[in-house]
Amino acid sequence: WTGLVWTIGDGEVDRGQYDQPTEPAFLDGACMLIARRAIEDVGLLDEEYFVYYEDTDWCIRAKDAGFRLLCIPHAKVWHKVGGSSSGALRQSLYSRSVMLFVRKRGRIYHRVFMPLWYYLVRAPWFLLRHPGTYRRIPAQLRALFVLLTGKGNV
């Protein structure tokens, strides 16, 4: 478990493979229809995230409270991905939220394994594939600081 999430069907050609309603691990916060009882029982989105992963965190809490998550494939939503931030700021905010999610929802071994995997495998792989992104390194280090200490901002 790395704490990273992927949207169902992202980047895939639509061949009908997702035409049936499913119960995913989480829902994208761009469009969620939530029963009032769920909000009363689970609470609102966790403001500590500020942006990115607050929807994933809420979905985990909802499932833990006994609610089902459903993805209805024929619903249509147009969402401007990346409209909240871009570039180094986006990377910094996203990385911080990933680390915060792991700190809040992961077990101790997740908190140890995930940063090792993220910084020793995923980040170097990404930098090799996208050499112009070296400016993201300070943002990644700030996110690691948040995970390790539980404090700080990006």
CSV table of N, CA, C and O in Angstrom, one decimal, residues 23-144:
chain,number,residue,atom,x,y,z
A,23,GLU,N,-18.3,-0.6,-6.7
A,23,GLU,CA,-18.1,-0.1,-5.4
A,23,GLU,C,-16.5,0.1,-5.3
A,23,GLU,O,-15.8,-0.8,-4.9
A,24,PRO,N,-16.1,1.3,-5.7
A,24,PRO,CA,-14.6,1.6,-5.7
A,24,PRO,C,-14.1,1.8,-4.3
A,24,PRO,O,-14.9,2.0,-3.3
A,25,ALA,N,-12.8,1.9,-4.2
A,25,ALA,CA,-12.2,2.2,-2.9
A,25,ALA,C,-12.4,3.6,-2.5
A,25,ALA,O,-12.4,3.9,-1.3
A,26,PHE,N,-12.5,4.5,-3.4
A,26,PHE,CA,-12.8,5.9,-3.1
A,26,PHE,C,-13.5,6.5,-4.3
A,26,PHE,O,-13.5,5.9,-5.4
A,27,LEU,N,-14.1,7.7,-4.1
A,27,LEU,CA,-14.7,8.5,-5.2
A,27,LEU,C,-14.0,9.8,-5.4
A,27,LEU,O,-13.4,10.3,-4.4
A,28,ASP,N,-14.0,10.3,-6.6
A,28,ASP,CA,-13.4,11.6,-6.9
A,28,ASP,C,-14.3,12.7,-6.3
A,28,ASP,O,-15.5,12.7,-6.6
A,29,GLY,N,-13.8,13.6,-5.6
A,29,GLY,CA,-14.6,14.7,-5.0
A,29,GLY,C,-15.1,15.7,-6.0
A,29,GLY,O,-15.9,16.5,-5.6
A,30,ALA,N,-14.7,15.6,-7.2
A,30,ALA,CA,-15.3,16.5,-8.2
A,30,ALA,C,-16.8,16.3,-8.3
A,30,ALA,O,-17.5,17.3,-8.7
A,31,CYS,N,-17.3,15.2,-8.1
A,31,CYS,CA,-18.7,14.9,-8.1
A,31,CYS,C,-19.1,13.8,-7.2
A,31,CYS,O,-18.9,12.6,-7.5
A,32,MET,N,-19.7,14.1,-6.1
A,32,MET,CA,-20.2,13.1,-5.2
A,32,MET,C,-21.6,13.5,-4.7
A,32,MET,O,-21.8,14.7,-4.3
A,33,LEU,N,-22.5,12.6,-4.7
A,33,LEU,CA,-23.8,12.9,-4.2
A,33,LEU,C,-23.9,12.1,-2.9
A,33,LEU,O,-23.7,10.9,-2.8
A,34,ILE,N,-24.0,12.9,-1.8
A,34,ILE,CA,-23.8,12.3,-0.4
A,34,ILE,C,-25.1,12.5,0.3
A,34,ILE,O,-25.7,13.6,0.4
A,35,ALA,N,-25.6,11.4,1.0
A,35,ALA,CA,-26.8,11.5,1.8
A,35,ALA,C,-26.5,12.3,3.0
A,35,ALA,O,-25.4,12.3,3.6
A,36,ARG,N,-27.5,13.0,3.5
A,36,ARG,CA,-27.4,13.9,4.7
A,36,ARG,C,-26.9,13.1,5.9
A,36,ARG,O,-26.1,13.5,6.7
A,37,ARG,N,-27.5,11.9,6.0
A,37,ARG,CA,-27.1,11.0,7.1
A,37,ARG,C,-25.6,10.7,7.1
A,37,ARG,O,-25.0,10.6,8.2
A,38,ALA,N,-25.0,10.5,5.9
A,38,ALA,CA,-23.6,10.2,5.8
A,38,ALA,C,-22.8,11.4,6.3
A,38,ALA,O,-21.8,11.2,7.0
A,39,ILE,N,-23.2,12.6,5.9
A,39,ILE,CA,-22.5,13.8,6.4
A,39,ILE,C,-22.6,14.0,7.9
A,39,ILE,O,-21.6,14.3,8.6
A,40,GLU,N,-23.8,13.7,8.4
A,40,GLU,CA,-24.0,13.8,9.9
A,40,GLU,C,-23.2,12.8,10.6
A,40,GLU,O,-22.6,13.1,11.7
A,41,ASP,N,-23.1,11.5,10.1
A,41,ASP,CA,-22.3,10.5,10.8
A,41,ASP,C,-20.8,10.6,10.5
A,41,ASP,O,-20.0,10.3,11.5
A,42,VAL,N,-20.4,10.9,9.3
A,42,VAL,CA,-19.0,10.9,9.0
A,42,VAL,C,-18.3,12.3,9.2
A,42,VAL,O,-17.2,12.4,9.6
A,43,GLY,N,-19.1,13.3,9.0
A,43,GLY,CA,-18.5,14.7,9.1
A,43,GLY,C,-18.2,15.2,7.7
A,43,GLY,O,-18.5,14.6,6.7
A,44,LEU,N,-17.6,16.4,7.8
A,44,LEU,CA,-17.3,17.1,6.5
A,44,LEU,C,-15.9,16.6,6.1
A,44,LEU,O,-15.2,15.9,6.7
A,45,LEU,N,-15.5,17.2,4.9
A,45,LEU,CA,-14.1,16.9,4.5
A,45,LEU,C,-13.1,17.5,5.5
A,45,LEU,O,-13.3,18.5,6.1
A,46,ASP,N,-12.0,16.8,5.7
A,46,ASP,CA,-11.0,17.2,6.6
A,46,ASP,C,-10.2,18.4,6.0
A,46,ASP,O,-9.5,18.3,5.0
A,47,GLU,N,-10.3,19.6,6.7
A,47,GLU,CA,-9.7,20.8,6.2
A,47,GLU,C,-8.2,20.8,6.3
A,47,GLU,O,-7.5,21.6,5.7
A,48,GLU,N,-7.6,19.9,7.1
A,48,GLU,CA,-6.2,19.8,7.2
A,48,GLU,C,-5.5,19.5,5.8
A,48,GLU,O,-4.4,19.9,5.6
A,49,TYR,N,-6.2,18.8,4.9
A,49,TYR,CA,-5.6,18.5,3.6
A,49,TYR,C,-5.6,19.8,2.8
A,49,TYR,O,-4.7,19.9,1.9
A,50,PHE,N,-6.5,20.7,2.9
A,50,PHE,CA,-6.6,21.9,2.1
A,50,PHE,C,-7.0,21.6,0.7
A,50,PHE,O,-8.0,22.1,0.2
A,51,VAL,N,-6.2,20.8,0.0
A,51,VAL,CA,-6.5,20.4,-1.4
A,51,VAL,C,-5.8,19.1,-1.7
A,51,VAL,O,-4.8,18.8,-1.1
A,52,TYR,N,-6.5,18.3,-2.5
A,52,TYR,CA,-6.0,16.9,-2.8
A,52,TYR,C,-6.1,16.0,-1.6
A,52,TYR,O,-5.6,16.2,-0.6
A,53,TYR,N,-6.7,14.9,-1.9
A,53,TYR,CA,-6.9,13.7,-0.9
A,53,TYR,C,-7.9,13.9,0.1
A,53,TYR,O,-8.2,13.0,0.9
A,54,GLU,N,-8.5,15.1,0.2
A,54,GLU,CA,-9.6,15.3,1.2
A,54,GLU,C,-10.8,14.4,0.9
A,54,GLU,O,-11.5,13.9,1.8
A,55,ASP,N,-11.0,14.2,-0.4
A,55,ASP,CA,-12.1,13.3,-0.8
A,55,ASP,C,-11.8,11.9,-0.6
A,55,ASP,O,-12.7,11.1,-0.1
A,56,THR,N,-10.6,11.5,-0.8
A,56,THR,CA,-10.2,10.1,-0.5
A,56,THR,C,-10.3,9.8,1.0
A,56,THR,O,-10.8,8.7,1.4
A,57,ASP,N,-9.8,10.7,1.8
A,57,ASP,CA,-9.9,10.5,3.2
A,57,ASP,C,-11.3,10.4,3.7
A,57,ASP,O,-11.7,9.5,4.5
A,58,TRP,N,-12.2,11.3,3.1
A,58,TRP,CA,-13.6,11.2,3.5
A,58,TRP,C,-14.2,9.9,3.1
A,58,TRP,O,-15.0,9.3,3.9
A,59,CYS,N,-13.9,9.4,1.9
A,59,CYS,CA,-14.4,8.1,1.5
A,59,CYS,C,-14.0,6.9,2.4
A,59,CYS,O,-14.8,6.0,2.7
A,60,ILE,N,-12.7,7.0,2.9
A,60,ILE,CA,-12.3,5.9,3.8
A,60,ILE,C,-13.1,6.0,5.1
A,60,ILE,O,-13.5,5.0,5.7
A,61,ARG,N,-13.3,7.2,5.6
A,61,ARG,CA,-14.0,7.4,6.8
A,61,ARG,C,-15.5,6.9,6.6
A,61,ARG,O,-16.1,6.3,7.5
A,62,ALA,N,-16.1,7.2,5.5
A,62,ALA,CA,-17.4,6.8,5.2
A,62,ALA,C,-17.5,5.3,5.2
A,62,ALA,O,-18.5,4.7,5.7
A,63,LYS,N,-16.6,4.6,4.5
A,63,LYS,CA,-16.6,3.1,4.5
A,63,LYS,C,-16.4,2.6,5.9
A,63,LYS,O,-17.1,1.6,6.2
A,64,ASP,N,-15.5,3.2,6.6
A,64,ASP,CA,-15.3,2.7,8.0
A,64,ASP,C,-16.6,2.9,8.9
A,64,ASP,O,-16.8,2.1,9.8
A,65,ALA,N,-17.4,3.8,8.5
A,65,ALA,CA,-18.7,4.1,9.2
A,65,ALA,C,-19.8,3.2,8.7
A,65,ALA,O,-20.9,3.3,9.2
A,66,GLY,N,-19.5,2.3,7.7
A,66,GLY,CA,-20.5,1.4,7.2
A,66,GLY,C,-21.3,1.9,6.0
A,66,GLY,O,-22.2,1.2,5.5
A,67,PHE,N,-20.9,3.0,5.4
A,67,PHE,CA,-21.5,3.4,4.1
A,67,PHE,C,-20.9,2.8,2.9
A,67,PHE,O,-19.7,2.5,2.9
A,68,ARG,N,-21.7,2.6,1.9
A,68,ARG,CA,-21.2,2.1,0.6
A,68,ARG,C,-20.9,3.3,-0.3
A,68,ARG,O,-21.6,4.3,-0.3
A,69,LEU,N,-19.9,3.1,-1.1
A,69,LEU,CA,-19.5,4.0,-2.2
A,69,LEU,C,-19.9,3.4,-3.5
A,69,LEU,O,-19.6,2.2,-3.8
A,70,LEU,N,-20.6,4.1,-4.4
A,70,LEU,CA,-21.0,3.6,-5.7
A,70,LEU,C,-20.5,4.5,-6.8
A,70,LEU,O,-20.6,5.8,-6.6
A,71,CYS,N,-20.0,4.0,-7.8
A,71,CYS,CA,-19.6,4.7,-9.0
A,71,CYS,C,-20.7,4.4,-10.1
A,71,CYS,O,-20.8,3.2,-10.4
A,72,ILE,N,-21.4,5.4,-10.5
A,72,ILE,CA,-22.4,5.2,-11.5
A,72,ILE,C,-21.8,5.6,-12.9
A,72,ILE,O,-21.6,6.8,-13.1
A,73,PRO,N,-21.5,4.7,-13.7
A,73,PRO,CA,-20.8,5.0,-14.9
A,73,PRO,C,-21.5,5.8,-16.0
A,73,PRO,O,-20.8,6.5,-16.8
A,74,HIS,N,-22.8,5.9,-16.0
A,74,HIS,CA,-23.4,6.7,-17.0
A,74,HIS,C,-23.7,8.1,-16.6
A,74,HIS,O,-24.2,8.9,-17.4
A,75,ALA,N,-23.3,8.5,-15.4
A,75,ALA,CA,-23.3,9.9,-14.9
A,75,ALA,C,-22.3,10.7,-15.7
A,75,ALA,O,-21.2,10.1,-16.0
A,76,LYS,N,-22.5,11.9,-16.1
A,76,LYS,CA,-21.6,12.7,-16.9
A,76,LYS,C,-21.1,13.9,-16.0
A,76,LYS,O,-21.9,14.6,-15.5
A,77,VAL,N,-19.8,14.0,-15.9
A,77,VAL,CA,-19.2,15.1,-15.2
A,77,VAL,C,-18.0,15.6,-16.0
A,77,VAL,O,-17.2,14.9,-16.5
A,78,TRP,N,-18.0,16.9,-16.2
A,78,TRP,CA,-16.8,17.6,-16.9
A,78,TRP,C,-16.0,18.3,-15.8
A,78,TRP,O,-16.6,19.2,-15.1
A,79,HIS,N,-14.8,17.9,-15.6
A,79,HIS,CA,-14.0,18.4,-14.5
A,79,HIS,C,-12.7,18.9,-15.1
A,79,HIS,O,-12.0,18.2,-15.8
A,80,LYS,N,-12.3,20.1,-14.7
A,80,LYS,CA,-11.0,20.7,-15.2
A,80,LYS,C,-9.9,20.1,-14.2
A,80,LYS,O,-9.7,20.7,-13.1
A,81,VAL,N,-9.3,19.1,-14.6
A,81,VAL,CA,-8.2,18.5,-13.8
A,81,VAL,C,-7.1,19.5,-13.7
A,81,VAL,O,-6.6,20.0,-14.7
A,82,GLY,N,-6.6,19.7,-12.5
A,82,GLY,CA,-5.4,20.6,-12.3
A,82,GLY,C,-5.8,22.0,-12.3
A,82,GLY,O,-5.0,22.9,-12.3
A,83,GLY,N,-7.1,22.3,-12.2
A,83,GLY,CA,-7.6,23.7,-12.1
A,83,GLY,C,-7.3,24.4,-10.8
A,83,GLY,O,-7.2,25.6,-10.8
A,84,SER,N,-7.0,23.6,-9.8
A,84,SER,CA,-6.7,24.2,-8.4
A,84,SER,C,-5.3,24.7,-8.3
A,84,SER,O,-5.1,25.7,-7.6
A,85,SER,N,-4.4,24.1,-9.0
A,85,SER,CA,-3.0,24.5,-9.0
A,85,SER,C,-2.2,23.9,-10.1
A,85,SER,O,-2.7,23.0,-10.8
A,86,SER,N,-1.0,24.3,-10.3
A,86,SER,CA,-0.2,23.7,-11.4
A,86,SER,C,1.3,23.8,-11.0
A,86,SER,O,1.7,24.5,-10.1
A,87,GLY,N,2.1,23.1,-11.8
A,87,GLY,CA,3.6,23.2,-11.6
A,87,GLY,C,4.1,22.8,-10.3
A,87,GLY,O,3.6,21.8,-9.7
A,88,ALA,N,5.1,23.5,-9.8
A,88,ALA,CA,5.7,23.2,-8.5
A,88,ALA,C,4.7,23.3,-7.3
A,88,ALA,O,4.8,22.5,-6.4
A,89,LEU,N,3.8,24.3,-7.4
A,89,LEU,CA,2.9,24.4,-6.3
A,89,LEU,C,2.0,23.2,-6.2
A,89,LEU,O,1.7,22.7,-5.2
A,90,ARG,N,1.5,22.7,-7.4
A,90,ARG,CA,0.6,21.5,-7.4
A,90,ARG,C,1.4,20.3,-6.8
A,90,ARG,O,0.9,19.6,-6.0
A,91,GLN,N,2.6,20.2,-7.3
A,91,GLN,CA,3.4,19.0,-6.8
A,91,GLN,C,3.6,19.1,-5.3
A,91,GLN,O,3.5,18.1,-4.6
A,92,SER,N,3.9,20.3,-4.8
A,92,SER,CA,4.1,20.5,-3.4
A,92,SER,C,2.8,20.2,-2.6
A,92,SER,O,2.9,19.4,-1.6
A,93,LEU,N,1.7,20.7,-3.0
A,93,LEU,CA,0.4,20.5,-2.3
A,93,LEU,C,0.0,19.0,-2.4
A,93,LEU,O,-0.4,18.4,-1.4
A,94,TYR,N,0.2,18.4,-3.6
A,94,TYR,CA,-0.2,17.0,-3.8
A,94,TYR,C,0.7,16.1,-2.9
A,94,TYR,O,0.2,15.2,-2.2
A,95,SER,N,2.0,16.3,-2.9
A,95,SER,CA,2.9,15.5,-2.2
A,95,SER,C,2.6,15.6,-0.7
A,95,SER,O,2.6,14.6,0.1
A,96,ARG,N,2.3,16.8,-0.2
A,96,ARG,CA,2.0,17.0,1.2
A,96,ARG,C,0.7,16.2,1.6
A,96,ARG,O,0.7,15.6,2.6
A,97,SER,N,-0.3,16.3,0.7
A,97,SER,CA,-1.5,15.6,1.0
A,97,SER,C,-1.3,14.1,1.0
A,97,SER,O,-2.0,13.4,1.8
A,98,VAL,N,-0.5,13.6,0.1
A,98,VAL,CA,-0.2,12.1,0.0
A,98,VAL,C,0.4,11.7,1.4
A,98,VAL,O,0.0,10.7,2.0
A,99,MET,N,1.4,12.5,1.8
A,99,MET,CA,2.1,12.1,3.1
A,99,MET,C,1.1,12.3,4.3
A,99,MET,O,1.2,11.5,5.2
A,100,LEU,N,0.3,13.3,4.2
A,100,LEU,CA,-0.7,13.5,5.3
A,100,LEU,C,-1.7,12.3,5.4
A,100,LEU,O,-2.0,11.8,6.4
A,101,PHE,N,-2.1,11.9,4.2
A,101,PHE,CA,-3.0,10.7,4.1
A,101,PHE,C,-2.4,9.5,4.7
A,101,PHE,O,-3.0,8.8,5.4
A,102,VAL,N,-1.1,9.2,4.3
A,102,VAL,CA,-0.4,8.1,4.8
A,102,VAL,C,-0.3,8.2,6.4
A,102,VAL,O,-0.5,7.2,7.1
A,103,ARG,N,0.1,9.4,6.9
A,103,ARG,CA,0.2,9.6,8.3
A,103,ARG,C,-1.1,9.3,9.0
A,103,ARG,O,-1.2,8.7,10.1
A,104,LYS,N,-2.2,9.8,8.5
A,104,LYS,CA,-3.5,9.7,9.1
A,104,LYS,C,-4.2,8.3,9.0
A,104,LYS,O,-4.8,7.8,9.9
A,105,ARG,N,-4.1,7.7,7.8
A,105,ARG,CA,-4.8,6.5,7.5
A,105,ARG,C,-4.0,5.2,7.5
A,105,ARG,O,-4.5,4.1,7.5
A,106,GLY,N,-2.7,5.4,7.3
A,106,GLY,CA,-1.8,4.2,7.2
A,106,GLY,C,-1.4,3.7,8.6
A,106,GLY,O,-1.5,4.3,9.6
A,107,ARG,N,-1.0,2.4,8.6
A,107,ARG,CA,-0.4,1.8,9.8
A,107,ARG,C,1.1,2.2,9.9
A,107,ARG,O,1.6,2.8,8.9
A,108,ILE,N,1.7,1.8,10.9
A,108,ILE,CA,3.1,2.2,11.1
A,108,ILE,C,4.0,1.7,10.0
A,108,ILE,O,4.8,2.4,9.5
A,109,TYR,N,3.8,0.5,9.5
A,109,TYR,CA,4.6,0.0,8.4
A,109,TYR,C,4.3,0.7,7.1
A,109,TYR,O,5.2,0.8,6.3
A,110,HIS,N,3.1,1.3,6.9
A,110,HIS,CA,2.8,2.1,5.8
A,110,HIS,C,3.7,3.4,5.9
A,110,HIS,O,4.2,3.9,4.9
A,111,ARG,N,3.7,3.9,7.1
A,111,ARG,CA,4.5,5.2,7.3
A,111,ARG,C,6.0,5.0,7.0
A,111,ARG,O,6.7,6.0,6.8
A,112,VAL,N,6.4,3.8,7.2
A,112,VAL,CA,7.8,3.5,6.9
A,112,VAL,C,8.1,3.1,5.5
A,112,VAL,O,8.9,3.7,4.8
A,113,PHE,N,7.2,2.2,5.0
A,113,PHE,CA,7.4,1.7,3.6
A,113,PHE,C,7.1,2.8,2.5
A,113,PHE,O,7.9,3.0,1.6
A,114,MET,N,6.1,3.5,2.7
A,114,MET,CA,5.6,4.5,1.7
A,114,MET,C,6.7,5.5,1.3
A,114,MET,O,7.0,5.7,0.2
A,115,PRO,N,7.2,6.2,2.3
A,115,PRO,CA,8.3,7.2,2.0
A,115,PRO,C,9.5,6.6,1.3
A,115,PRO,O,10.1,7.2,0.4
A,116,LEU,N,9.9,5.4,1.8
A,116,LEU,CA,11.0,4.7,1.2
A,116,LEU,C,10.7,4.4,-0.3
A,116,LEU,O,11.6,4.7,-1.2
A,117,TRP,N,9.6,3.8,-0.6
A,117,TRP,CA,9.2,3.5,-1.9
A,117,TRP,C,9.1,4.8,-2.8
A,117,TRP,O,9.6,4.9,-3.9
A,118,TYR,N,8.4,5.8,-2.2
A,118,TYR,CA,8.2,7.1,-2.9
A,118,TYR,C,9.5,7.8,-3.3
A,118,TYR,O,9.7,8.2,-4.4
A,119,TYR,N,10.4,7.9,-2.3
A,119,TYR,CA,11.6,8.7,-2.5
A,119,TYR,C,12.8,7.9,-3.1
A,119,TYR,O,13.6,8.4,-3.8
A,120,LEU,N,12.8,6.6,-3.0
A,120,LEU,CA,13.9,5.7,-3.5
A,120,LEU,C,13.5,5.1,-4.8
A,120,LEU,O,14.4,4.7,-5.6
A,121,VAL,N,12.2,4.9,-5.1
A,121,VAL,CA,11.8,4.3,-6.4
A,121,VAL,C,11.0,5.2,-7.3
A,121,VAL,O,11.4,5.6,-8.4
A,122,ARG,N,9.9,5.7,-6.8
A,122,ARG,CA,9.0,6.5,-7.7
A,122,ARG,C,9.6,7.8,-8.1
A,122,ARG,O,9.5,8.2,-9.3
A,123,ALA,N,10.1,8.6,-7.1
A,123,ALA,CA,10.6,9.9,-7.5
A,123,ALA,C,11.8,9.9,-8.4
A,123,ALA,O,11.8,10.6,-9.4
A,124,PRO,N,12.8,9.0,-8.2
A,124,PRO,CA,13.9,8.9,-9.2
A,124,PRO,C,13.4,8.4,-10.5
A,124,PRO,O,13.9,9.0,-11.6
A,125,TRP,N,12.5,7.5,-10.6
A,125,TRP,CA,12.0,7.0,-11.8
A,125,TRP,C,11.3,8.2,-12.6
A,125,TRP,O,11.5,8.4,-13.8
A,126,PHE,N,10.5,9.0,-11.9
A,126,PHE,CA,9.8,10.1,-12.5
A,126,PHE,C,10.8,11.1,-13.0
A,126,PHE,O,10.7,11.7,-14.1
A,127,LEU,N,11.8,11.4,-12.2
A,127,LEU,CA,12.8,12.4,-12.6
A,127,LEU,C,13.6,12.0,-13.8
A,127,LEU,O,14.0,12.8,-14.7
A,128,LEU,N,13.9,10.7,-13.9
A,128,LEU,CA,14.6,10.1,-15.1
A,128,LEU,C,13.7,10.3,-16.3
A,128,LEU,O,14.2,10.6,-17.4
A,129,ARG,N,12.4,10.0,-16.2
A,129,ARG,CA,11.5,10.1,-17.3
A,129,ARG,C,11.2,11.6,-17.7
A,129,ARG,O,10.8,11.8,-18.8
A,130,HIS,N,11.3,12.5,-16.7
A,130,HIS,CA,10.9,13.9,-16.9
A,130,HIS,C,12.0,14.7,-16.3
A,130,HIS,O,11.8,15.3,-15.3
A,131,PRO,N,13.2,14.8,-17.0
A,131,PRO,CA,14.3,15.5,-16.4
A,131,PRO,C,14.1,17.0,-16.1
A,131,PRO,O,14.7,17.6,-15.2
A,132,GLY,N,13.2,17.6,-16.7
A,132,GLY,CA,12.9,19.1,-16.5
A,132,GLY,C,12.2,19.3,-15.2
A,132,GLY,O,11.9,20.5,-14.8
A,133,THR,N,11.8,18.3,-14.4
A,133,THR,CA,11.0,18.5,-13.2
A,133,THR,C,11.9,18.5,-12.0
A,133,THR,O,11.3,18.3,-10.9
A,134,TYR,N,13.2,18.7,-12.1
A,134,TYR,CA,14.1,18.7,-10.9
A,134,TYR,C,13.6,19.8,-9.9
A,134,TYR,O,13.9,19.7,-8.7
A,135,ARG,N,12.9,20.8,-10.4
A,135,ARG,CA,12.5,21.8,-9.5
A,135,ARG,C,11.5,21.3,-8.4
A,135,ARG,O,11.2,22.0,-7.5
A,136,ARG,N,11.0,20.1,-8.6
A,136,ARG,CA,10.0,19.6,-7.7
A,136,ARG,C,10.7,19.0,-6.4
A,136,ARG,O,10.0,18.7,-5.5
A,137,ILE,N,11.9,18.8,-6.4
A,137,ILE,CA,12.6,18.2,-5.3
A,137,ILE,C,12.4,18.9,-4.0
A,137,ILE,O,12.1,18.3,-3.0
A,138,PRO,N,12.5,20.3,-3.9
A,138,PRO,CA,12.2,20.9,-2.6
A,138,PRO,C,10.8,20.6,-2.1
A,138,PRO,O,10.6,20.4,-0.9
A,139,ALA,N,9.8,20.6,-3.1
A,139,ALA,CA,8.4,20.3,-2.7
A,139,ALA,C,8.3,18.9,-2.1
A,139,ALA,O,7.6,18.7,-1.1
A,140,GLN,N,9.0,18.0,-2.7
A,140,GLN,CA,9.0,16.6,-2.2
A,140,GLN,C,9.6,16.5,-0.8
A,140,GLN,O,9.1,15.8,0.0
A,141,LEU,N,10.7,17.2,-0.6
A,141,LEU,CA,11.3,17.2,0.7
A,141,LEU,C,10.5,17.8,1.8
A,141,LEU,O,10.4,17.3,2.9
A,142,ARG,N,9.7,18.9,1.4
A,142,ARG,CA,8.8,19.5,2.4
A,142,ARG,C,7.7,18.5,2.8
A,142,ARG,O,7.3,18.4,3.9
A,143,ALA,N,7.2,17.8,1.8
A,143,ALA,CA,6.2,16.8,2.0
A,143,ALA,C,6.7,15.7,2.9
A,143,ALA,O,6.0,15.2,3.8
A,144,LEU,N,7.9,15.3,2.7
A,144,LEU,CA,8.5,14.3,3.6
A,144,LEU,C,8.6,14.8,5.0
A,144,LEU,O,8.3,14.0,6.0
